[in-house]
């Protein structure tokens, strides 16, 4: 039997090659829909402002509330899927996401929209770890790499294409009501995903269902820790004064308490998250690379959209089109990276990070002396290079990070990995955004200087991820030398 088609374990009985890929297809569509809503709403903010007369604080919560609740539920939802079955968690999550998308589109006030976005983010957090856990459960060998390659492409494309799709929907729906279609577009997709998910997703967990309770104190400690760490990051522009940053060390204390509790809880029950996973070099360094990379990667689109739309006066549609080269490069390279990651391992991730850094530095150089009217054209090739690099980072890193995680812990392991990515995204946007706005103030409105300085900071953050990848490669070489 080849590595591509190993013998199916009991929990995958009845899942031939075609059905596995069909189930993956449904999962990827749902993941794309939920991850798209992280970035697609950015270009709709001006329309929401005009339609609902929202305050800056309201708009901040529309954007960041989704990311906050998304990050909060990833690990508990992953653990639930591991213990009780991923199909139920997936279908409930998608159904709730679809319902709250409809409620967001119908919002008649900022408070209504914020409430819908908070629940929508939590629903997205329920869905995503089930997809990664399903890949661990249904695929083996090189097929698993290809499946994670498709998931990586989904993550990269959904993040990059959000502004473009949002711009198109606003263009079609009009400035007054186009923002509602940003949410309504999820409804038909969500309904189809619920029906097909119930038919195709694996109904039972790996082995025997775990009937133990799902560690409520662990859930509370992790939730408090993540909330306290994320809140000052997502509210950095609205909460003035330095006192807000005290929440971060408080959050770290809660996370330390979570770790101590999980070690104790694991002596008698299955914990919410098995801390022994961090003893795996592939998991610990891969999680660190994901956290740091997303800090630089996500921040790029945040500042570029501001630069083009507000600084240079481009429409939402043109701003979205300007990011398309990155999305195309990421899509192509993710598919390739998923196929070859088992052959090249972590060096492939390092090459991808290096390409991203080169692409961003070249983007900065391309802006030097560039007329404002040609910015999207001048940055197209550098962003394509960065996108190719990104495709070689996200999918291969996810594959390598989860490669040694036992299947019964696949959902919680993937949830913790994605929680790190969400925290990284918030921290990166906070740091890069702070530099962006401070440069804008100090240069009296020089948007190009603000963007270029911020772009270099994002590149520096990605260089830190590259250093972590090099540490992993060096450790692997030392290990090989010792064994020989």
Short mmCIF file of C-alpha atoms in Angstrom, two decimals:
data_model
loop_
_atom_site.label_atom_id
_atom_site.label_comp_id
_atom_site.label_asym_id
_atom_site.label_seq_id
_atom_site.Cartn_x
_atom_site.Cartn_y
_atom_site.Cartn_z
CA UNK A 1 0.00 0.00 0.00
CA UNK A 2 1.47 3.38 -0.98
CA UNK A 3 1.93 6.29 1.39
CA UNK A 4 -0.78 8.12 -0.48
CA UNK A 5 -3.35 5.48 0.26
CA UNK A 6 -2.64 3.90 3.63
CA UNK A 7 -5.04 1.56 5.30
CA UNK A 8 -7.95 3.49 6.73
CA UNK A 9 -8.34 3.33 10.51
CA UNK A 10 -11.69 2.47 12.05
CA UNK A 11 -12.82 6.05 12.44
CA UNK A 12 -12.48 6.67 8.68
CA UNK A 13 -14.40 3.56 7.63
CA UNK A 14 -16.70 4.36 4.74
CA UNK A 15 -14.56 7.30 3.65
CA UNK A 16 -13.14 6.36 0.27
CA UNK A 17 -10.89 8.78 -1.61
CA UNK A 18 -13.76 10.63 -3.26
CA UNK A 19 -15.78 11.14 -0.08
CA UNK A 20 -12.75 12.34 1.89
CA UNK A 21 -12.07 15.05 -0.67
CA UNK A 22 -15.75 15.99 -0.83
CA UNK A 23 -15.82 16.42 2.95
CA UNK A 24 -12.65 18.50 2.72
CA UNK A 25 -14.23 20.66 0.02
CA UNK A 26 -17.19 21.49 2.28
CA UNK A 27 -14.85 22.27 5.15
CA UNK A 28 -12.70 24.56 3.02
CA UNK A 29 -15.71 26.50 1.75
CA UNK A 30 -16.86 27.08 5.33
CA UNK A 31 -13.35 28.03 6.45
CA UNK A 32 -13.03 30.46 3.54
CA UNK A 33 -16.35 32.09 4.44
CA UNK A 34 -15.45 32.55 8.11
CA UNK A 35 -11.88 33.75 7.50
CA UNK A 36 -13.03 36.10 4.75
CA UNK A 37 -15.10 37.99 7.31
CA UNK A 38 -11.91 38.96 9.14
CA UNK A 39 -10.85 41.24 6.27
CA UNK A 40 -13.85 41.82 4.01
CA UNK A 41 -15.53 44.22 6.44
CA UNK A 42 -12.53 46.60 6.43
CA UNK A 43 -13.52 48.17 3.11
CA UNK A 44 -17.17 48.42 4.22
CA UNK A 45 -16.40 50.65 7.22
CA UNK A 46 -17.03 53.99 5.41
CA UNK A 47 -20.42 52.73 4.17
CA UNK A 48 -21.39 51.40 7.62
CA UNK A 49 -20.38 54.72 9.13
CA UNK A 50 -22.67 56.66 6.79
CA UNK A 51 -25.60 54.24 6.96
CA UNK A 52 -25.72 53.66 10.74
CA UNK A 53 -24.10 56.90 11.98
CA UNK A 54 -21.62 54.82 13.94
CA UNK A 55 -19.01 56.30 16.28
CA UNK A 56 -15.30 55.42 15.90
CA UNK A 57 -15.65 53.12 18.92
CA UNK A 58 -18.62 51.35 17.28
CA UNK A 59 -16.66 50.80 14.09
CA UNK A 60 -13.68 49.47 16.03
CA UNK A 61 -15.91 46.91 17.73
CA UNK A 62 -17.46 45.89 14.40
CA UNK A 63 -13.96 45.07 13.16
CA UNK A 64 -12.22 43.79 16.27
CA UNK A 65 -15.11 42.17 18.14
CA UNK A 66 -15.25 39.46 15.50
CA UNK A 67 -11.54 38.69 15.89
CA UNK A 68 -11.85 38.70 19.69
CA UNK A 69 -14.63 36.14 20.00
CA UNK A 70 -13.14 34.11 17.11
CA UNK A 71 -9.94 33.65 19.14
CA UNK A 72 -11.79 32.93 22.37
CA UNK A 73 -13.55 29.73 21.35
CA UNK A 74 -10.99 28.02 19.08
CA UNK A 75 -9.45 25.70 21.68
CA UNK A 76 -12.68 24.74 23.53
CA UNK A 77 -14.41 24.12 20.19
CA UNK A 78 -11.50 22.00 18.97
CA UNK A 79 -11.59 19.94 22.16
CA UNK A 80 -15.36 19.47 21.82
CA UNK A 81 -14.93 18.17 18.27
CA UNK A 82 -12.16 15.78 19.39
CA UNK A 83 -14.32 14.42 22.20
CA UNK A 84 -17.86 14.39 20.84
CA UNK A 85 -17.52 14.37 17.05
CA UNK A 86 -16.62 17.05 14.54
CA UNK A 87 -19.76 16.90 12.41
CA UNK A 88 -22.05 18.27 15.13
CA UNK A 89 -19.67 21.08 16.04
CA UNK A 90 -19.12 21.98 12.38
CA UNK A 91 -22.80 22.05 11.42
CA UNK A 92 -23.86 24.02 14.52
CA UNK A 93 -21.03 26.48 13.96
CA UNK A 94 -21.87 27.05 10.28
CA UNK A 95 -25.60 27.35 11.01
CA UNK A 96 -24.96 29.96 13.72
CA UNK A 97 -22.53 31.82 11.46
CA UNK A 98 -25.14 31.91 8.69
CA UNK A 99 -27.88 33.16 11.02
CA UNK A 100 -25.69 35.91 12.49
CA UNK A 101 -24.58 36.95 8.99
CA UNK A 102 -28.25 37.55 8.16
CA UNK A 103 -28.74 39.50 11.39
CA UNK A 104 -25.65 41.62 10.69
CA UNK A 105 -26.92 42.43 7.20
CA UNK A 106 -30.28 43.49 8.62
CA UNK A 107 -28.74 45.66 11.36
CA UNK A 108 -30.54 48.93 11.99
CA UNK A 109 -28.16 50.30 14.61
CA UNK A 110 -24.47 50.04 15.54
CA UNK A 111 -25.32 48.10 18.70
CA UNK A 112 -27.27 45.51 16.70
CA UNK A 113 -24.39 45.09 14.26
CA UNK A 114 -21.79 44.76 17.04
CA UNK A 115 -23.83 42.07 18.82
CA UNK A 116 -24.24 40.12 15.59
CA UNK A 117 -20.50 40.38 14.86
CA UNK A 118 -19.55 39.12 18.32
CA UNK A 119 -21.68 35.98 17.96
CA UNK A 120 -20.60 35.59 14.33
CA UNK A 121 -16.95 35.55 15.43
CA UNK A 122 -17.65 32.90 18.05
CA UNK A 123 -19.39 30.76 15.42
CA UNK A 124 -16.35 31.10 13.15
CA UNK A 125 -14.17 29.93 16.02
CA UNK A 126 -16.32 26.80 16.36
CA UNK A 127 -15.99 25.94 12.66
CA UNK A 128 -12.28 26.31 11.95
CA UNK A 129 -10.64 23.76 14.27
CA UNK A 130 -13.06 21.11 12.99
CA UNK A 131 -11.63 21.49 9.48
CA UNK A 132 -8.02 21.02 10.58
CA UNK A 133 -9.03 18.16 12.89
CA UNK A 134 -10.92 16.49 10.04
CA UNK A 135 -7.81 16.62 7.85
CA UNK A 136 -5.80 14.92 10.60
CA UNK A 137 -8.54 12.31 10.97
CA UNK A 138 -9.21 11.46 7.32
CA UNK A 139 -5.87 11.90 5.57
CA UNK A 140 -2.48 10.26 5.92
CA UNK A 141 0.96 10.64 4.37
CA UNK A 142 1.37 12.82 1.29
CA UNK A 143 -2.42 13.21 0.99
CA UNK A 144 -2.45 15.02 4.32
CA UNK A 145 0.16 17.48 3.00
CA UNK A 146 -1.96 18.20 -0.06
CA UNK A 147 -5.07 18.66 2.08
CA UNK A 148 -3.25 21.10 4.36
CA UNK A 149 -1.94 22.81 1.23
CA UNK A 150 -5.51 23.50 0.18
CA UNK A 151 -6.35 24.73 3.69
CA UNK A 152 -3.31 27.02 3.62
CA UNK A 153 -4.39 28.39 0.25
CA UNK A 154 -7.84 29.01 1.72
CA UNK A 155 -6.37 30.92 4.67
CA UNK A 156 -4.07 33.02 2.49
CA UNK A 157 -6.60 33.78 -0.23
CA UNK A 158 -9.46 34.58 2.16
CA UNK A 159 -7.29 37.10 4.01
CA UNK A 160 -5.97 38.75 0.86
CA UNK A 161 -9.09 38.68 -1.32
CA UNK A 162 -11.43 40.09 1.35
CA UNK A 163 -10.91 43.75 0.37
CA UNK A 164 -11.45 42.92 -3.33
CA UNK A 165 -14.68 40.99 -2.78
CA UNK A 166 -15.89 43.63 -0.33
CA UNK A 167 -15.15 46.35 -2.88
CA UNK A 168 -17.07 44.47 -5.59
CA UNK A 169 -20.12 43.94 -3.38
CA UNK A 170 -20.19 47.59 -2.32
CA UNK A 171 -19.83 48.64 -5.96
CA UNK A 172 -22.78 46.43 -6.94
CA UNK A 173 -24.97 47.22 -3.94
CA UNK A 174 -24.25 50.93 -3.76
CA UNK A 175 -22.60 53.03 -1.07
CA UNK A 176 -25.69 53.08 1.13
CA UNK A 177 -26.60 49.38 1.18
CA UNK A 178 -23.64 47.59 -0.41
CA UNK A 179 -22.15 46.88 3.01
CA UNK A 180 -25.18 44.70 3.84
CA UNK A 181 -24.32 42.38 0.96
CA UNK A 182 -20.93 41.81 2.56
CA UNK A 183 -22.89 39.82 5.16
CA UNK A 184 -25.78 38.53 3.03
CA UNK A 185 -23.37 36.77 0.64
CA UNK A 186 -22.68 34.24 3.42
CA UNK A 187 -26.30 33.06 3.64
CA UNK A 188 -26.64 30.81 0.54
CA UNK A 189 -23.12 29.47 0.99
CA UNK A 190 -23.80 28.71 4.65
CA UNK A 191 -27.07 26.89 3.94
CA UNK A 192 -25.38 24.62 1.39
CA UNK A 193 -22.46 23.99 3.79
CA UNK A 194 -24.84 22.96 6.59
CA UNK A 195 -26.62 20.41 4.37
CA UNK A 196 -23.46 18.96 2.83
CA UNK A 197 -21.56 19.08 6.12
CA UNK A 198 -24.18 16.91 7.80
CA UNK A 199 -24.00 14.41 4.94
CA UNK A 200 -20.22 14.30 4.43
CA UNK A 201 -18.38 15.21 7.65
CA UNK A 202 -17.26 12.32 9.93
CA UNK A 203 -19.97 11.82 12.54
CA UNK A 204 -17.95 10.28 15.33
CA UNK A 205 -14.67 11.15 17.01
CA UNK A 206 -11.49 9.10 16.78
CA UNK A 207 -11.85 5.86 18.78
CA UNK A 208 -14.47 5.81 21.52
CA UNK A 209 -16.36 9.03 22.31
CA UNK A 210 -14.90 10.85 25.33
CA UNK A 211 -17.75 11.29 27.78
CA UNK A 212 -15.68 13.17 30.38
CA UNK A 213 -16.65 16.75 31.12
CA UNK A 214 -14.93 19.35 29.01
CA UNK A 215 -12.90 21.09 31.74
CA UNK A 216 -15.03 24.18 32.49
CA UNK A 217 -12.39 25.81 34.73
CA UNK A 218 -9.79 25.40 31.97
CA UNK A 219 -12.20 27.03 29.52
CA UNK A 220 -12.74 29.96 31.93
CA UNK A 221 -9.02 30.50 32.61
CA UNK A 222 -8.06 30.32 28.93
CA UNK A 223 -10.96 32.58 27.94
CA UNK A 224 -10.03 35.19 30.55
CA UNK A 225 -6.37 35.08 29.54
CA UNK A 226 -7.02 35.43 25.81
CA UNK A 227 -9.58 38.20 26.39
CA UNK A 228 -7.24 40.25 28.58
CA UNK A 229 -4.38 39.88 26.09
CA UNK A 230 -6.49 40.75 23.05
CA UNK A 231 -8.65 43.58 24.45
CA UNK A 232 -5.95 46.29 24.67
CA UNK A 233 -4.69 45.26 21.23
CA UNK A 234 -8.03 45.50 19.48
CA UNK A 235 -9.03 48.66 21.37
CA UNK A 236 -5.67 50.41 21.07
CA UNK A 237 -7.14 53.42 19.20
CA UNK A 238 -10.20 53.87 21.39
CA UNK A 239 -8.78 53.32 24.88
CA UNK A 240 -6.43 56.21 25.55
CA UNK A 241 -3.63 56.22 28.08
CA UNK A 242 -1.06 53.56 29.03
CA UNK A 243 -3.20 51.83 31.69
CA UNK A 244 -4.80 49.54 29.10
CA UNK A 245 -1.48 47.72 28.56
CA UNK A 246 -1.64 46.45 32.15
CA UNK A 247 -4.30 44.03 30.93
CA UNK A 248 -1.67 42.11 28.95
CA UNK A 249 0.44 40.99 31.96
CA UNK A 250 -2.83 40.24 33.77
CA UNK A 251 -3.85 38.07 30.83
CA UNK A 252 -0.47 36.31 30.87
CA UNK A 253 -1.02 35.49 34.55
CA UNK A 254 -4.36 33.89 33.67
CA UNK A 255 -2.65 31.91 30.90
CA UNK A 256 -0.01 30.76 33.40
CA UNK A 257 -2.81 29.69 35.75
CA UNK A 258 -4.42 27.86 32.80
CA UNK A 259 -1.17 25.98 32.17
CA UNK A 260 -0.78 24.98 35.83
CA UNK A 261 -4.42 23.87 36.03
CA UNK A 262 -4.15 21.82 32.83
CA UNK A 263 -1.09 19.98 34.17
CA UNK A 264 -3.02 19.08 37.33
CA UNK A 265 -6.24 18.25 35.50
CA UNK A 266 -4.40 15.95 33.08
CA UNK A 267 -3.54 13.56 35.94
CA UNK A 268 -7.19 12.48 36.21
CA UNK A 269 -9.08 13.66 33.10
CA UNK A 270 -8.49 14.56 29.46
CA UNK A 271 -7.49 18.26 29.62
CA UNK A 272 -8.83 21.04 27.46
CA UNK A 273 -5.38 21.25 25.89
CA UNK A 274 -2.56 18.77 26.44
CA UNK A 275 0.51 20.86 27.31
CA UNK A 276 2.76 17.97 26.35
CA UNK A 277 2.21 19.02 22.74
CA UNK A 278 4.57 21.92 23.41
CA UNK A 279 7.23 19.30 24.15
CA UNK A 280 7.16 18.47 20.43
CA UNK A 281 9.66 20.74 18.66
CA UNK A 282 7.59 20.67 15.48
CA UNK A 283 4.51 21.91 17.36
CA UNK A 284 6.12 24.49 19.64
CA UNK A 285 8.30 26.16 16.99
CA UNK A 286 5.59 25.86 14.36
CA UNK A 287 3.10 27.61 16.66
CA UNK A 288 5.65 30.36 17.33
CA UNK A 289 6.30 30.80 13.60
CA UNK A 290 2.56 31.01 12.95
CA UNK A 291 2.02 33.59 15.68
CA UNK A 292 4.88 35.84 14.53
CA UNK A 293 4.18 35.45 10.80
CA UNK A 294 0.52 36.37 11.16
CA UNK A 295 1.59 39.46 13.14
CA UNK A 296 3.44 40.74 10.06
CA UNK A 297 1.29 39.16 7.34
CA UNK A 298 -2.12 40.46 8.48
CA UNK A 299 -0.82 43.95 9.29
CA UNK A 300 0.25 44.47 5.68
CA UNK A 301 -3.33 44.42 4.37
CA UNK A 302 -4.54 46.65 7.18
CA UNK A 303 -2.10 49.47 6.41
CA UNK A 304 -2.19 49.02 2.62
CA UNK A 305 -5.97 49.38 2.54
CA UNK A 306 -5.75 52.55 4.66
CA UNK A 307 -2.98 53.94 2.46
CA UNK A 308 -4.82 53.38 -0.82
CA UNK A 309 -8.37 54.30 0.22
CA UNK A 310 -7.88 57.14 2.69
CA UNK A 311 -4.39 58.36 1.82
CA UNK A 312 -4.53 58.19 -1.97
CA UNK A 313 -8.30 58.28 -2.51
CA UNK A 314 -8.71 55.02 -4.42
CA UNK A 315 -12.09 53.27 -4.39
CA UNK A 316 -12.69 50.12 -2.35
CA UNK A 317 -12.70 48.13 -5.59
CA UNK A 318 -9.31 49.40 -6.78
CA UNK A 319 -7.84 48.92 -3.31
CA UNK A 320 -9.01 45.31 -3.40
CA UNK A 321 -7.61 44.77 -6.90
CA UNK A 322 -4.23 46.10 -5.77
CA UNK A 323 -3.93 43.22 -3.29
CA UNK A 324 -4.98 40.57 -5.83
CA UNK A 325 -1.40 39.74 -6.97
CA UNK A 326 -0.60 38.66 -3.42
CA UNK A 327 -3.71 36.44 -3.34
CA UNK A 328 -2.90 34.84 -6.70
CA UNK A 329 0.70 34.13 -5.71
CA UNK A 330 -0.42 32.70 -2.39
CA UNK A 331 -2.99 30.41 -4.02
CA UNK A 332 -0.54 28.94 -6.52
CA UNK A 333 2.27 28.47 -4.04
CA UNK A 334 0.03 26.98 -1.33
CA UNK A 335 -1.03 24.15 -3.62
CA UNK A 336 2.61 23.49 -4.52
CA UNK A 337 3.79 23.80 -0.92
CA UNK A 338 1.25 21.26 0.29
CA UNK A 339 2.52 18.73 -2.26
CA UNK A 340 6.23 19.06 -1.51
CA UNK A 341 6.30 19.87 2.23
CA UNK A 342 6.83 16.23 3.22
CA UNK A 343 9.93 16.20 1.00
CA UNK A 344 11.55 19.48 2.05
CA UNK A 345 10.19 20.10 5.55
CA UNK A 346 10.96 23.30 7.48
CA UNK A 347 13.51 24.64 4.91
CA UNK A 348 10.53 25.16 2.58
CA UNK A 349 8.94 27.44 5.20
CA UNK A 350 12.23 29.34 5.56
CA UNK A 351 12.40 29.89 1.79
CA UNK A 352 8.82 31.17 1.86
CA UNK A 353 9.56 33.61 4.69
CA UNK A 354 12.62 34.88 2.83
CA UNK A 355 10.53 35.46 -0.30
CA UNK A 356 7.92 37.37 1.70
CA UNK A 357 10.63 39.60 3.18
CA UNK A 358 12.16 40.20 -0.27
CA UNK A 359 8.75 41.01 -1.73
CA UNK A 360 7.96 43.53 1.01
CA UNK A 361 11.36 45.24 0.81
CA UNK A 362 10.93 45.47 -2.98
CA UNK A 363 7.46 46.95 -2.43
CA UNK A 364 9.01 49.62 -0.25
CA UNK A 365 11.64 50.40 -2.91
CA UNK A 366 8.99 50.52 -5.64
CA UNK A 367 7.17 53.30 -3.77
CA UNK A 368 10.21 55.56 -3.71
CA UNK A 369 9.36 58.52 -5.94
CA UNK A 370 6.32 56.75 -7.42
CA UNK A 371 3.44 59.00 -8.58
CA UNK A 372 0.31 58.30 -6.56
CA UNK A 373 -1.62 57.31 -9.66
CA UNK A 374 0.62 54.33 -10.41
CA UNK A 375 1.03 52.83 -6.92
CA UNK A 376 -1.12 49.70 -7.55
CA UNK A 377 0.79 48.90 -10.77
CA UNK A 378 4.25 49.51 -9.30
CA UNK A 379 3.56 47.24 -6.32
CA UNK A 380 1.94 44.39 -8.26
CA UNK A 381 5.09 42.32 -8.95
CA UNK A 382 6.61 42.75 -5.46
CA UNK A 383 3.31 41.74 -3.88
CA UNK A 384 3.14 38.72 -6.21
CA UNK A 385 6.58 37.63 -4.93
CA UNK A 386 5.45 38.14 -1.33
CA UNK A 387 2.27 36.15 -2.04
CA UNK A 388 4.28 33.25 -3.47
CA UNK A 389 6.38 33.27 -0.32
CA UNK A 390 3.28 33.37 1.87
CA UNK A 391 1.89 30.32 0.11
CA UNK A 392 5.07 28.45 1.02
CA UNK A 393 4.68 29.47 4.67
CA UNK A 394 1.08 29.03 5.82
CA UNK A 395 0.18 25.59 4.47
CA UNK A 396 3.57 23.88 4.98
CA UNK A 397 3.93 25.35 8.48
CA UNK A 398 0.47 24.10 9.44
CA UNK A 399 1.27 20.63 8.07
CA UNK A 400 4.59 20.44 9.93
CA UNK A 401 3.20 21.91 13.16
CA UNK A 402 0.41 19.32 13.38
CA UNK A 403 2.40 16.41 11.91
CA UNK A 404 3.17 14.78 15.28
CA UNK A 405 -0.09 15.73 17.04
CA UNK A 406 -2.15 12.60 17.85
CA UNK A 407 -5.44 12.46 15.97
CA UNK A 408 -7.56 12.46 19.20
CA UNK A 409 -6.02 15.87 20.01
CA UNK A 410 -6.05 17.25 16.46
CA UNK A 411 -8.89 19.71 17.03
CA UNK A 412 -7.55 21.23 20.26
CA UNK A 413 -4.02 21.29 18.81
CA UNK A 414 -5.24 23.11 15.72
CA UNK A 415 -7.33 25.41 17.91
CA UNK A 416 -4.30 26.48 19.95
CA UNK A 417 -2.29 27.03 16.75
CA UNK A 418 -5.05 29.26 15.36
CA UNK A 419 -5.45 31.07 18.69
CA UNK A 420 -1.78 32.02 18.42
CA UNK A 421 -2.39 33.26 14.89
CA UNK A 422 -5.31 35.43 16.04
CA UNK A 423 -3.25 36.90 18.88
CA UNK A 424 -0.39 37.49 16.46
CA UNK A 425 -2.69 39.25 14.00
CA UNK A 426 -4.04 41.57 16.70
CA UNK A 427 -0.57 42.32 18.09
CA UNK A 428 0.86 42.97 14.62
CA UNK A 429 -1.94 45.32 13.62
CA UNK A 430 -1.53 47.16 16.93
CA UNK A 431 2.23 47.59 16.55
CA UNK A 432 2.31 48.34 12.83
CA UNK A 433 -0.80 50.51 13.05
CA UNK A 434 0.72 52.53 15.90
CA UNK A 435 3.83 53.24 13.82
CA UNK A 436 1.65 54.06 10.80
CA UNK A 437 -0.43 56.67 12.64
CA UNK A 438 2.49 58.15 14.58
CA UNK A 439 4.46 58.60 11.34
CA UNK A 440 1.40 60.15 9.73
CA UNK A 441 1.18 62.64 12.59
CA UNK A 442 4.89 63.45 12.71
CA UNK A 443 5.12 63.99 8.93
CA UNK A 444 1.91 66.06 8.84
CA UNK A 445 0.00 63.71 6.58
CA UNK A 446 2.68 61.99 4.47
CA UNK A 447 0.78 58.77 3.76
CA UNK A 448 3.54 57.25 1.64
CA UNK A 449 6.15 57.72 4.39
CA UNK A 450 3.75 56.24 6.95
CA UNK A 451 3.09 53.20 4.77
CA UNK A 452 6.77 52.64 3.93
CA UNK A 453 7.90 52.84 7.58
CA UNK A 454 5.13 50.48 8.66
CA UNK A 455 5.94 48.08 5.83
CA UNK A 456 9.54 47.85 7.04
CA UNK A 457 8.33 47.07 10.58
CA UNK A 458 6.10 44.28 9.20
CA UNK A 459 9.14 42.97 7.30
CA UNK A 460 11.16 42.97 10.52
CA UNK A 461 8.43 40.95 12.27
CA UNK A 462 8.52 38.40 9.46
CA UNK A 463 12.31 38.25 9.81
CA UNK A 464 11.76 37.10 13.42
CA UNK A 465 9.62 34.22 12.09
CA UNK A 466 12.43 33.39 9.66
CA UNK A 467 14.89 33.26 12.58
CA UNK A 468 12.59 30.80 14.40
CA UNK A 469 12.43 28.62 11.28
CA UNK A 470 16.24 28.65 11.07
CA UNK A 471 16.46 27.56 14.73
CA UNK A 472 14.20 24.60 13.90
CA UNK A 473 16.31 23.69 10.86
CA UNK A 474 19.54 23.89 12.89
CA UNK A 475 18.05 21.75 15.65
CA UNK A 476 17.00 19.19 13.06
CA UNK A 477 20.54 19.06 11.64
CA UNK A 478 22.03 18.59 15.12
CA UNK A 479 19.55 15.81 15.80
CA UNK A 480 20.45 14.08 12.54
CA UNK A 481 24.16 14.40 13.35
CA UNK A 482 23.72 12.93 16.83
CA UNK A 483 21.69 9.98 15.53
CA UNK A 484 24.31 9.20 12.89
#
